[in-house]
Short mmCIF file of C-alpha atoms in Angstrom, two decimals:
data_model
loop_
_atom_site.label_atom_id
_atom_site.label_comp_id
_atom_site.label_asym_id
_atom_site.label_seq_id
_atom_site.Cartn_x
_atom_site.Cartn_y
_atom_site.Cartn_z
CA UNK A 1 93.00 -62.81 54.34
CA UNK A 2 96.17 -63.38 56.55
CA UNK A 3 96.55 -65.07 55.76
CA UNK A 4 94.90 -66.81 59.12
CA UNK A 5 95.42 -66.79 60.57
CA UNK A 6 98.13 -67.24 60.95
CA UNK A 7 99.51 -67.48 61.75
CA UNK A 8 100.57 -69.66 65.14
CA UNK A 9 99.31 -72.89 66.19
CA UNK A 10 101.67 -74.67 67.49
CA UNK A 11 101.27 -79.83 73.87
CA UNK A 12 101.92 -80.59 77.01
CA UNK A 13 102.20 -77.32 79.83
CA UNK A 14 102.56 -73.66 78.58
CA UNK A 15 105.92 -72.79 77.13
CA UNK A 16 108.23 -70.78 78.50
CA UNK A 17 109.63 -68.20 75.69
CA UNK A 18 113.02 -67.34 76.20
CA UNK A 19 112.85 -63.59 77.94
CA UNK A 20 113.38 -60.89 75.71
CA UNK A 21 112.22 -58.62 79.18
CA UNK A 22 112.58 -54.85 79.58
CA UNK A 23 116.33 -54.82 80.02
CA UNK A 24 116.99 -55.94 76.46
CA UNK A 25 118.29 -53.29 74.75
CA UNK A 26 117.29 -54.33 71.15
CA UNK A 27 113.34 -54.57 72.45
CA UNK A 28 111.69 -51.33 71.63
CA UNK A 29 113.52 -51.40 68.11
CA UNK A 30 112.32 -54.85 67.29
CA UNK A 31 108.42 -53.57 68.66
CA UNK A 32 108.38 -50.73 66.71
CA UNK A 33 109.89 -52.25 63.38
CA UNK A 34 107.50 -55.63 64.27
CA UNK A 35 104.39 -53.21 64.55
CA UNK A 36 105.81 -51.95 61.05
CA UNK A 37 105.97 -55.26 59.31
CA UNK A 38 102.43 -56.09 60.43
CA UNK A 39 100.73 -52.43 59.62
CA UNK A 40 102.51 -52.68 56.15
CA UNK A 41 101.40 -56.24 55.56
CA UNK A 42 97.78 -55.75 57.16
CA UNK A 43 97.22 -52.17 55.03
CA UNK A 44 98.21 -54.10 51.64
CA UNK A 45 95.96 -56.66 52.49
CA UNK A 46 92.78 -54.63 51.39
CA UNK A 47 94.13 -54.52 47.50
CA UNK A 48 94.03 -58.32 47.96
CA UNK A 49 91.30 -59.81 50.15
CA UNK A 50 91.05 -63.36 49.22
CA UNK A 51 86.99 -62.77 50.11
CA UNK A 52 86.23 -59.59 48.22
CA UNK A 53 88.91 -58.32 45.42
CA UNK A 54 90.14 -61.90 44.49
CA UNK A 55 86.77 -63.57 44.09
CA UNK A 56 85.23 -60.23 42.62
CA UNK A 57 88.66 -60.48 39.89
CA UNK A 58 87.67 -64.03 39.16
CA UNK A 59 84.49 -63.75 38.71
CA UNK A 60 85.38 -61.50 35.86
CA UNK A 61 87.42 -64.24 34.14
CA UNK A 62 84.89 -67.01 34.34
CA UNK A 63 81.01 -67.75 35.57
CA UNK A 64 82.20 -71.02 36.97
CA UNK A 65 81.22 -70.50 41.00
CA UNK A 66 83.50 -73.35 41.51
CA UNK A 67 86.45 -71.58 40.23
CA UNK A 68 85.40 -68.08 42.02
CA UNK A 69 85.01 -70.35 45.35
CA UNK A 70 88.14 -72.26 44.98
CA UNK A 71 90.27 -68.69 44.17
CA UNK A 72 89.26 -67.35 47.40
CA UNK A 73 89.93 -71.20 48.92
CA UNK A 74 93.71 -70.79 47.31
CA UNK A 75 95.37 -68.22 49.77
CA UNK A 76 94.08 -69.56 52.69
CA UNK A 77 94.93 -73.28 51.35
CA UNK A 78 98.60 -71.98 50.96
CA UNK A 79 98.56 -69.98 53.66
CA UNK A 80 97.93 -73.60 55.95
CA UNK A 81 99.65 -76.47 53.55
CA UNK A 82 103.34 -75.69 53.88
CA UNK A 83 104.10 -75.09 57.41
CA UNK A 84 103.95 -78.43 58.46
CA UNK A 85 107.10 -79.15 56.64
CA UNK A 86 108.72 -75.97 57.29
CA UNK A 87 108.17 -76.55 60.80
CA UNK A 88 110.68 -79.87 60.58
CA UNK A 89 113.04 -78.07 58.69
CA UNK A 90 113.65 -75.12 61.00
CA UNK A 91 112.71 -76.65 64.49
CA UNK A 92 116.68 -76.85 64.50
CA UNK A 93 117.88 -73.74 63.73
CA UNK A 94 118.26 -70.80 66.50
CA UNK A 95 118.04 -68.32 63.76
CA UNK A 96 114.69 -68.16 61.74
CA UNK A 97 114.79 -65.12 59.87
CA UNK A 98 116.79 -65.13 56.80
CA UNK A 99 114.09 -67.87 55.32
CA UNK A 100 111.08 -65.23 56.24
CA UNK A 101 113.25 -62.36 54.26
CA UNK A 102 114.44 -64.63 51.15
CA UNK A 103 110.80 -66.02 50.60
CA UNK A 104 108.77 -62.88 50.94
CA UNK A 105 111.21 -60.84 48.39
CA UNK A 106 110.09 -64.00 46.15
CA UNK A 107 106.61 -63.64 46.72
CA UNK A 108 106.54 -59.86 46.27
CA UNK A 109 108.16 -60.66 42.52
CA UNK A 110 104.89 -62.66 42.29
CA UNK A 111 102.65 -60.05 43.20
CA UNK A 112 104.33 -57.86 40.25
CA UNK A 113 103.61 -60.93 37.85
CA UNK A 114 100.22 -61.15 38.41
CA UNK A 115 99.37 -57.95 37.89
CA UNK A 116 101.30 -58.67 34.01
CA UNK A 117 99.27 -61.32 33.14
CA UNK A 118 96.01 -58.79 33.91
CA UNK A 119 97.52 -56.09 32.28
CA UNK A 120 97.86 -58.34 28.95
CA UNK A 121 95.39 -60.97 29.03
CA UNK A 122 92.49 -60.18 31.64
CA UNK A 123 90.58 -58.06 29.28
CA UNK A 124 91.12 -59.72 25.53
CA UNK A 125 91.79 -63.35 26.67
CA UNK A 126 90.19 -63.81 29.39
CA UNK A 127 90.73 -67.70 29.60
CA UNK A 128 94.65 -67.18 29.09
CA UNK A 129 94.83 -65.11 32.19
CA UNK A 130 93.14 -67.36 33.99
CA UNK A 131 94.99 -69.86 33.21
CA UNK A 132 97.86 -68.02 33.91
CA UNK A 133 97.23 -65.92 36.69
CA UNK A 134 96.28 -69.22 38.67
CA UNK A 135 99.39 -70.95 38.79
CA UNK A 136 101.37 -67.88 40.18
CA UNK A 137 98.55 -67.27 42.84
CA UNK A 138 99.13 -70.47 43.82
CA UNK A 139 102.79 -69.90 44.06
CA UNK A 140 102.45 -66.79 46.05
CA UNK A 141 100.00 -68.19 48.42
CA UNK A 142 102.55 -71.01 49.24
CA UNK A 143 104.69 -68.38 49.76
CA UNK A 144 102.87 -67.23 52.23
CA UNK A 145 102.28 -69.98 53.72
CA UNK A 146 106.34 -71.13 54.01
CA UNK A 147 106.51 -67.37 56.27
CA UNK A 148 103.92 -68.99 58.89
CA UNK A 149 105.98 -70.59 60.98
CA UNK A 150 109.55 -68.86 61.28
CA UNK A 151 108.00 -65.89 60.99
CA UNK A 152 105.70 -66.98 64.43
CA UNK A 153 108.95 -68.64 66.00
CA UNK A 154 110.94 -65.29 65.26
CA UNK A 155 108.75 -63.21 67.45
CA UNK A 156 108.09 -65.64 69.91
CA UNK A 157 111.42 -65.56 70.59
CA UNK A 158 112.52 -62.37 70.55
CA UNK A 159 108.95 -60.67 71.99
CA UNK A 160 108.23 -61.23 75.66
CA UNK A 161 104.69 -63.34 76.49
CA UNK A 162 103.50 -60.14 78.37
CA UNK A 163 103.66 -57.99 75.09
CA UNK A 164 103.08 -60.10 72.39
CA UNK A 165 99.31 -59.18 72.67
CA UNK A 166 99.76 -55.66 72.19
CA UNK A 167 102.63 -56.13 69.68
CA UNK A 168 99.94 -58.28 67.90
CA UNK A 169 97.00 -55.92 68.67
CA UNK A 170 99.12 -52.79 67.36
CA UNK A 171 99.93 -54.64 64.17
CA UNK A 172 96.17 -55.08 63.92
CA UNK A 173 94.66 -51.31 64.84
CA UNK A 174 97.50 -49.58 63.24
CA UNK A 175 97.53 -51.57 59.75
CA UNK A 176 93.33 -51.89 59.89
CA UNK A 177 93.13 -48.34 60.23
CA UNK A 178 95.29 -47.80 56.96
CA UNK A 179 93.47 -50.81 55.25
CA UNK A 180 89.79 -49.24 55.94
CA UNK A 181 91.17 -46.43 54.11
CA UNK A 182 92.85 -48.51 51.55
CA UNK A 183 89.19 -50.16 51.00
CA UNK A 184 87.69 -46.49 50.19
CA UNK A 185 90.80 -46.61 47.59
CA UNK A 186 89.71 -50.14 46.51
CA UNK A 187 86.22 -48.70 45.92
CA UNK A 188 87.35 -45.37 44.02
CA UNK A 189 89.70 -47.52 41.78
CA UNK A 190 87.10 -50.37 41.08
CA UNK A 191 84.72 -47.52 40.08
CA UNK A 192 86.87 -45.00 37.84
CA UNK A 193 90.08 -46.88 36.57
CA UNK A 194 88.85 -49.11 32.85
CA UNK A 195 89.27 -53.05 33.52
CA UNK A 196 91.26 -54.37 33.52
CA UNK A 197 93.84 -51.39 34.91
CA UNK A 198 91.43 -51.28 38.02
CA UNK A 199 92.93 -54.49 39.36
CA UNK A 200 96.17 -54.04 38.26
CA UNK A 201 96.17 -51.07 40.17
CA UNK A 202 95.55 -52.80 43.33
CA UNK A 203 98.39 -55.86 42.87
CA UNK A 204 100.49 -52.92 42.47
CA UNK A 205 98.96 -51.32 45.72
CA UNK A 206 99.70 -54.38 47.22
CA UNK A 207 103.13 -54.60 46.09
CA UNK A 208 104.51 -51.51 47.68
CA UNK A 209 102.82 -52.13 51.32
CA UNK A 210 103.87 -55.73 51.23
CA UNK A 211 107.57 -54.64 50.29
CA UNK A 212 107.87 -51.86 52.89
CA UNK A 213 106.69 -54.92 55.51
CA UNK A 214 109.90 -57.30 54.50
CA UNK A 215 112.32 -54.02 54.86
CA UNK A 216 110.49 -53.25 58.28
CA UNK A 217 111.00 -57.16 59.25
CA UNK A 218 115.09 -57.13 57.70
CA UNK A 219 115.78 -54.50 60.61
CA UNK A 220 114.38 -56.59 63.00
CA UNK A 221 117.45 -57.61 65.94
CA UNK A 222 116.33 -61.50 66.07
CA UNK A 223 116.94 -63.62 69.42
CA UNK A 224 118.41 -66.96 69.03
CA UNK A 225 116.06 -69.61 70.30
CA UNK A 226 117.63 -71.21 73.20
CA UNK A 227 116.01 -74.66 73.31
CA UNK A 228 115.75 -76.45 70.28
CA UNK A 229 115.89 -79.91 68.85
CA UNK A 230 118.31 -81.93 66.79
CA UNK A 231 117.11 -82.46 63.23
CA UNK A 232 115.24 -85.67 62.70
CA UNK A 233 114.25 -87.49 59.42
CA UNK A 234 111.17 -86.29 57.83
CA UNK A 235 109.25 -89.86 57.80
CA UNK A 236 110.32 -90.67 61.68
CA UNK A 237 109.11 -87.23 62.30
CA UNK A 238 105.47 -87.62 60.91
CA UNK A 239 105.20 -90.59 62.62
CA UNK A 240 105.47 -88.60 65.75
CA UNK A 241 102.60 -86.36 64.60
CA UNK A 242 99.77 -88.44 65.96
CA UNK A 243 100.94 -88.90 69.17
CA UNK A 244 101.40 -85.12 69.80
CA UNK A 245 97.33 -84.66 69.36
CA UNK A 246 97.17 -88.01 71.45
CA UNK A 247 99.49 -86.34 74.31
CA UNK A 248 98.20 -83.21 74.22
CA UNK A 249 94.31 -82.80 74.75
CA UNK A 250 94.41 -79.05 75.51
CA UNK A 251 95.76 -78.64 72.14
CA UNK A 252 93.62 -80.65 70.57
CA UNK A 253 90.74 -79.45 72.11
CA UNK A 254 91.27 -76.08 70.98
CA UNK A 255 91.74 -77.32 67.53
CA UNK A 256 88.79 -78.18 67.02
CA UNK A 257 87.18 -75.37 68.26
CA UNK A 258 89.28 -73.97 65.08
CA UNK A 259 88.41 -76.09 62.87
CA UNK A 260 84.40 -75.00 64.01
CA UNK A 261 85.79 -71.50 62.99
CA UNK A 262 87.05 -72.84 59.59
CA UNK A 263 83.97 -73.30 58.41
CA UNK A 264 83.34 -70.30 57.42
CA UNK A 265 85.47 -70.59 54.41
CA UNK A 266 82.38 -72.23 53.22
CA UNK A 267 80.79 -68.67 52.68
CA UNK A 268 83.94 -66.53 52.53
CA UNK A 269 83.45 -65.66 48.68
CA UNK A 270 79.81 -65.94 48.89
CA UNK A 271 78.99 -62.89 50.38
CA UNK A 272 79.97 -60.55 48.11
CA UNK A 273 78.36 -62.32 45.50
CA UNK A 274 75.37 -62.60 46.97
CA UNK A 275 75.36 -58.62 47.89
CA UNK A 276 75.91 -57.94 44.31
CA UNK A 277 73.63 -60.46 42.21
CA UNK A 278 70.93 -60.54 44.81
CA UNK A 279 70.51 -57.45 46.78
CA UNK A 280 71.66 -55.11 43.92
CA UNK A 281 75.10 -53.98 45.34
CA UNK A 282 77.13 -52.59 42.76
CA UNK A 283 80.62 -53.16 41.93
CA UNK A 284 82.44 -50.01 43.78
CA UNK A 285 80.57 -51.40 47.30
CA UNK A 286 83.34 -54.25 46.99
CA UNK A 287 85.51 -51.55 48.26
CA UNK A 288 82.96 -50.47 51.31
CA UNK A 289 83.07 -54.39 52.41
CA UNK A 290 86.86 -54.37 52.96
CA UNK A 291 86.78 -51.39 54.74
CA UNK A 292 83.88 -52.49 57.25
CA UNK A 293 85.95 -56.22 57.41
CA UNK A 294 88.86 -54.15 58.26
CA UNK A 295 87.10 -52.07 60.81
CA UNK A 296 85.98 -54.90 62.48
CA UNK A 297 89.61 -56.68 62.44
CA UNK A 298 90.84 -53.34 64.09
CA UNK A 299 88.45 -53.46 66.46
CA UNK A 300 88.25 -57.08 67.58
CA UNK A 301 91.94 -56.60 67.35
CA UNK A 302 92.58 -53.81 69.90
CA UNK A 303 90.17 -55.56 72.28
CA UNK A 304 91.84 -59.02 71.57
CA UNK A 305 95.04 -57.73 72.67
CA UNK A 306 94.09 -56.08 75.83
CA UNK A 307 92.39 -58.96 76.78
CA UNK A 308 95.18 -61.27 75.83
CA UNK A 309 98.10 -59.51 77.73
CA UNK A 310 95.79 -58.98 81.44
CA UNK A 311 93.63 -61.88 81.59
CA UNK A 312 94.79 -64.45 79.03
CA UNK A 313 93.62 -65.80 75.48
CA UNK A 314 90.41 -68.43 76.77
CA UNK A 315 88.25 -64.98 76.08
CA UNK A 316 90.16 -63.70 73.12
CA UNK A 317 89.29 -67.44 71.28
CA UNK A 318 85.08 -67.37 72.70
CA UNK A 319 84.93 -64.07 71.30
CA UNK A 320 86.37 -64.76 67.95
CA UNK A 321 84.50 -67.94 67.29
CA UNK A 322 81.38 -65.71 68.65
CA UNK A 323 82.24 -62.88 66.18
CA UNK A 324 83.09 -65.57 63.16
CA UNK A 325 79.74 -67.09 63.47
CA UNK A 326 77.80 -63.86 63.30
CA UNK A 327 78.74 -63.04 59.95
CA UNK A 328 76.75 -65.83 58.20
CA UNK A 329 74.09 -65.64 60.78
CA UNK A 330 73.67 -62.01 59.78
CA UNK A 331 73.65 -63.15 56.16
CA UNK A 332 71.35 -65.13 56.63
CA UNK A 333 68.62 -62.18 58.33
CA UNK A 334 69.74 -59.89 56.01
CA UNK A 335 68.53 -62.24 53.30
CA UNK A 336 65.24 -63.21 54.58
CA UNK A 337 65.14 -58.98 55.34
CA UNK A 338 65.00 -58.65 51.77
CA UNK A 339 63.10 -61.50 50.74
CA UNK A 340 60.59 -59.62 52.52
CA UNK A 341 60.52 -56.27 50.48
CA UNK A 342 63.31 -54.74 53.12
CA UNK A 343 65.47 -54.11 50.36
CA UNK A 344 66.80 -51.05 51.72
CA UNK A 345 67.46 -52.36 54.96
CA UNK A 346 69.31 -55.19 53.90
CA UNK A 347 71.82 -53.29 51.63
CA UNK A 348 72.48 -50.88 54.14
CA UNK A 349 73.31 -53.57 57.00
CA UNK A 350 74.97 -55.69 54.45
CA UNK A 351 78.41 -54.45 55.92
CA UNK A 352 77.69 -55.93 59.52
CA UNK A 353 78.62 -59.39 57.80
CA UNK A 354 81.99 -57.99 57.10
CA UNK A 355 82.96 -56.32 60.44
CA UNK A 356 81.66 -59.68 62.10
CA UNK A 357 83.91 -61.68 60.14
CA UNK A 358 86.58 -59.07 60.32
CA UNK A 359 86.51 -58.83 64.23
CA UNK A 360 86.49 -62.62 64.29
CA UNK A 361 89.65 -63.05 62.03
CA UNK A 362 91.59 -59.87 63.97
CA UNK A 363 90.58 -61.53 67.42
CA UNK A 364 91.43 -64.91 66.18
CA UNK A 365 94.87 -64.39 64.80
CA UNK A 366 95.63 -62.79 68.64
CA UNK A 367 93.69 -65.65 70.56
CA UNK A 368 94.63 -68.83 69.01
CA UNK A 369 98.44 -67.73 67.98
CA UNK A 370 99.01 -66.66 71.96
CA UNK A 371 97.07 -69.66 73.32
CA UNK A 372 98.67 -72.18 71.34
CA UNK A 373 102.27 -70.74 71.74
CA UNK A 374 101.40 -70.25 75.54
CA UNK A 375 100.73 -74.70 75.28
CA UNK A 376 103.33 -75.58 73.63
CA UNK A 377 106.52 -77.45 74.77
CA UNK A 378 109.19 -74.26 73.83
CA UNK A 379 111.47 -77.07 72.13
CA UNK A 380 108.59 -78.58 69.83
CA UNK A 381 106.96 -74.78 69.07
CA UNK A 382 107.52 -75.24 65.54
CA UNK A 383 105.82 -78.58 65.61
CA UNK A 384 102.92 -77.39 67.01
CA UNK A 385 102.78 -73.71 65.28
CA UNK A 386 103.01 -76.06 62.41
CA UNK A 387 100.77 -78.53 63.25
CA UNK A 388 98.09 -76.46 64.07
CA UNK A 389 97.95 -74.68 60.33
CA UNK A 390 98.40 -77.40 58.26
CA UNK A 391 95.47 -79.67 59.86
CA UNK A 392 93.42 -76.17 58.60
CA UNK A 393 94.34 -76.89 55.38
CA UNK A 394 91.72 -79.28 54.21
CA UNK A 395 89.00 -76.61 56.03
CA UNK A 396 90.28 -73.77 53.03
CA UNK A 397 88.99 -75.90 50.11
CA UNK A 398 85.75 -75.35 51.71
CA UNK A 399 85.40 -72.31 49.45
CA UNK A 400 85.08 -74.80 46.25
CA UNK A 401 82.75 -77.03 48.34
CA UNK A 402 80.62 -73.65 48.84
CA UNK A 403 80.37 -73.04 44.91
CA UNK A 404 79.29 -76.18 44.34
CA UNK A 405 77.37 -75.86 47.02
CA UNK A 406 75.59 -72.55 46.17
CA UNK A 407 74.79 -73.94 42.58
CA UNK A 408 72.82 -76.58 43.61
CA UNK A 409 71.07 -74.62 46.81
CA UNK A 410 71.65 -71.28 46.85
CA UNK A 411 73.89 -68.80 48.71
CA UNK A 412 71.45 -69.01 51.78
CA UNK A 413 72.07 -73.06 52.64
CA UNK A 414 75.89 -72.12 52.40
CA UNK A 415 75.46 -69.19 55.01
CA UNK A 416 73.44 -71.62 57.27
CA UNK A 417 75.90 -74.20 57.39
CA UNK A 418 78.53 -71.58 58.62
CA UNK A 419 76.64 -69.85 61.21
CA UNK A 420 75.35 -74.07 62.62
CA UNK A 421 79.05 -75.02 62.71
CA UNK A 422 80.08 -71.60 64.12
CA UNK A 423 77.51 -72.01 67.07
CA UNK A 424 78.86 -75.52 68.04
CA UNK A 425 82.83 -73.87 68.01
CA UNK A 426 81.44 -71.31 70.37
CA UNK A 427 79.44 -73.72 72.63
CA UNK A 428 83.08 -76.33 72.49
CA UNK A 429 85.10 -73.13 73.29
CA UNK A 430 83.52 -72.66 76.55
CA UNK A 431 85.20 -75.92 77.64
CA UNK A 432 88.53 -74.20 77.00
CA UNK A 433 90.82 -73.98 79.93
CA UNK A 434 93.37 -70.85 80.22
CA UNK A 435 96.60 -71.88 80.03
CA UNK A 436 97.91 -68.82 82.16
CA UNK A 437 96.64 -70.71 85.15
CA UNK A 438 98.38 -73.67 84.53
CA UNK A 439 101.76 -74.30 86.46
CA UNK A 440 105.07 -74.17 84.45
CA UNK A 441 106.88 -77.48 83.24
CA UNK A 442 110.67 -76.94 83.72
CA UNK A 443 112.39 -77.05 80.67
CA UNK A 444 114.97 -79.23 78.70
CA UNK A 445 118.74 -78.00 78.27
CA UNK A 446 119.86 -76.13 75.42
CA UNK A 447 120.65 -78.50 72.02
CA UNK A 448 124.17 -77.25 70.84
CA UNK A 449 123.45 -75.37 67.13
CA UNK A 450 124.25 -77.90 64.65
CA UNK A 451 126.70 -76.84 62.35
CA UNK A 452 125.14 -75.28 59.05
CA UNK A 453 122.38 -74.39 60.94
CA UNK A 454 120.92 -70.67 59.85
CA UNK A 455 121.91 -67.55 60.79
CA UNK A 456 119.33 -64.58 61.32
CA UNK A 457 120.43 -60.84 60.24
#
């Protein structure tokens, strides 16, 4: 999953990122060890797809679809929930990166508890591990979460506009390259290694690319930001919140094109579900789907961030809420394919669903992080970065709604709902203006660094 997303949301007039141009010394260290961090993190990601390997573990601990939806609704929930907070509590600080290190060294430790509670529960008490393993998944995915916006801020600041698209596009080919290979490993380990080793195996996969990410990010040479705001009282602050959606209609406007998107959390664990109870996938093609959602994310990626960099991110958000809505859509044709005896067919496409949905997240996390940091007011960044995620929050619990969903209608009503509210994010989008052809707003004066404020590495 990221997990988008991610990752940036975040107005009144495009900012204006403090330069990190070509004569900064520290800038093709901090691209190379930034395309590091996001091939490590993107390559681990396979071992723990919140739509494949986490709903495919669940489902192994209980029948309950509710609890199989609402595992794969978890990461994304966490992912969104925090950063809203976080975003008040650093929007002072010139420094942002000690918080990203200190928190992901804690969620790795997670990642090395779950895979404990498997080893000793999952197979001989199954309802202990479940009840175990979900609290700490819920911890990690905050985790997660907590990295969304200082993590965003970190490389706005220190990463030029003009190459954050590639920086963001390189992250994505590089690390969905590994993590297509990585799914034929998630397939050979599902297939061979006894239960519950087999996903054990995999936390522990995703332990080691997830740690050599944080030691790539550590070395990063982190620019101060420049403009920032004095620190503010929490409650006076979310009273401000509504009037920055009132202020800002190009932000909101995009938003809820995203929130379109969202919806197809509704069907994220659904699909792999469906493949396997109704079109007579077996366990081992769990592996195949990662690698053909990763192959899509590396492709929609490397376009995404061509586009992004020469024309602007308008076209990198149509064509991920185009790509996103394709994946149920195809779901649904693949269904009614083998509904009418083209069983063979149908199994054989299945895979489209997941390079759709792949090419929509890996163009998505490019479009909307670039056009919402390219929006926002530099000084209130964090706000809207923020912002952005944690109004997604709500849209990741659609994953439980799905279960409940699929129960009572079947897997194909939940696909149909996706692809309707998909086509209405794509037909909004369109209305989208580019913020790249929008004049500049001149910006505030530098806010002295309070005292006590963080310091990056």
């Amino acid at each position: 999953m990221r997990l988008s997303e991610p990752a940036a949301s975040r107005g009144a007039g495009p900012s204006a990122p403090r330069a990190a141009g070509a004569d900064d010394p520290s800038l093709k260290r901090n691209l190379t060890l930034l395309t590091l961090d996001g091939t490590f993190f993107t390559a681990g990601c396979a071992f723990y797809d919140s739509g494949t390997v986490i709903p495919a573990l669940v489902s192994t601990l209980t029948d309950s679809r509710f609890l199989i939806g609402l595992s794969s609704s978890v990461r994304n929930l966490g992912w969104f929930l925090p950063q809203l907070v976080v975003a008040h509590l650093i929007e002072h600080m010139r420094f942002k990166g000690r918080l990203v290190v200190v928190n992901s060294l804690l969620h790795r430790a997670g990642l090395l508890v779950m895979a404990s509670i498997l080893y000793f529960y999952a197979a001989t008490r199954p309802a202990l591990a479940l009840a175990l393993f979900f609290p700490v998944f819920i911890l990690a995915s905050l985790s997660e979460g907590v990295n969304g916006v200082p993590w965003t801020e970190a490389v706005a600041n220190t990463i030029p506009p003009d190459r954050r698209g590639r920086l963001f596009a390189n992250q994505q080919v590089f690390g969905c390259s590994l993590a297509v290979l990585n799914g034929f490993l998630v397939r050979l380990v599902l297939k061979t290694a006894p239960y519950p080793n087999s996903y054990v195996i995999l936390f522990l996969c995703t332990f080691v690319w997830f740690l050599g990410s944080i030691v790539a990010f550590m070395g990063v040479r982190e620019k101060p930001a420049v403009h920032v705001r004095p620190r503010a009282g929490l409650a006076s602050y979310l009273r401000s919140l509504p009037g920055v959606w009132r202020a800002n209609p190009r932000f909101a406007a995009v938003m809820v094109v995203r929130f379109c998107q969202a919806f197809i959390f509704l069907s994220l664990p659904f699909f792999v579900l469906h493949a396997r109870q109704n079109l007579g996938a077996d366990i081992g093609t769990v592996g195949l789907y990662v690698s053909a959602q990763m192959l899509g994310s590396l492709a929609g990626s490397a376009l995404a961030g061509r586009v992004s960099d020469r024309t602007g991110n308008r076209l990198v958000v149509i064509g991920s809420v185009l790509a996103t809505c394709l994946a149920p859509a195809a779901a649904l044709a693949l269904s009614l394919a083998h509904t009418l005896g083209a069983e063979g067919l149908a199994s054989l496409l299945f895979p489209l669903v997941y390079l759709f949905m792949g090419a929509g997240f890996g163009a998505g996390y490019i479009g909307f992080t670039n056009y919402i940091i390219d929006i926002a007011p530099v000084t209130e960044r964090p706000t809207f970065i923020g912002l952005s995620n944690t109004l997604q929050a709500p849209f990741a619990l659609l994953s439980a709604v799905g279960g409940a969903l699929a129960s009572w209608l079947g897997y194909e009503a939940v696909f149909g709902v996706s692809a309707v509210i998909g086509l209405a994010g794509v037909v909004l989008s369109l209305r989208l203006v580019e913020p790249r052809a929008l004049g500049r707003p001149s910006l505030p004066p530098a806010v002295p660094v309070p005292s006590g404020a963080v310091r990056g590495k």
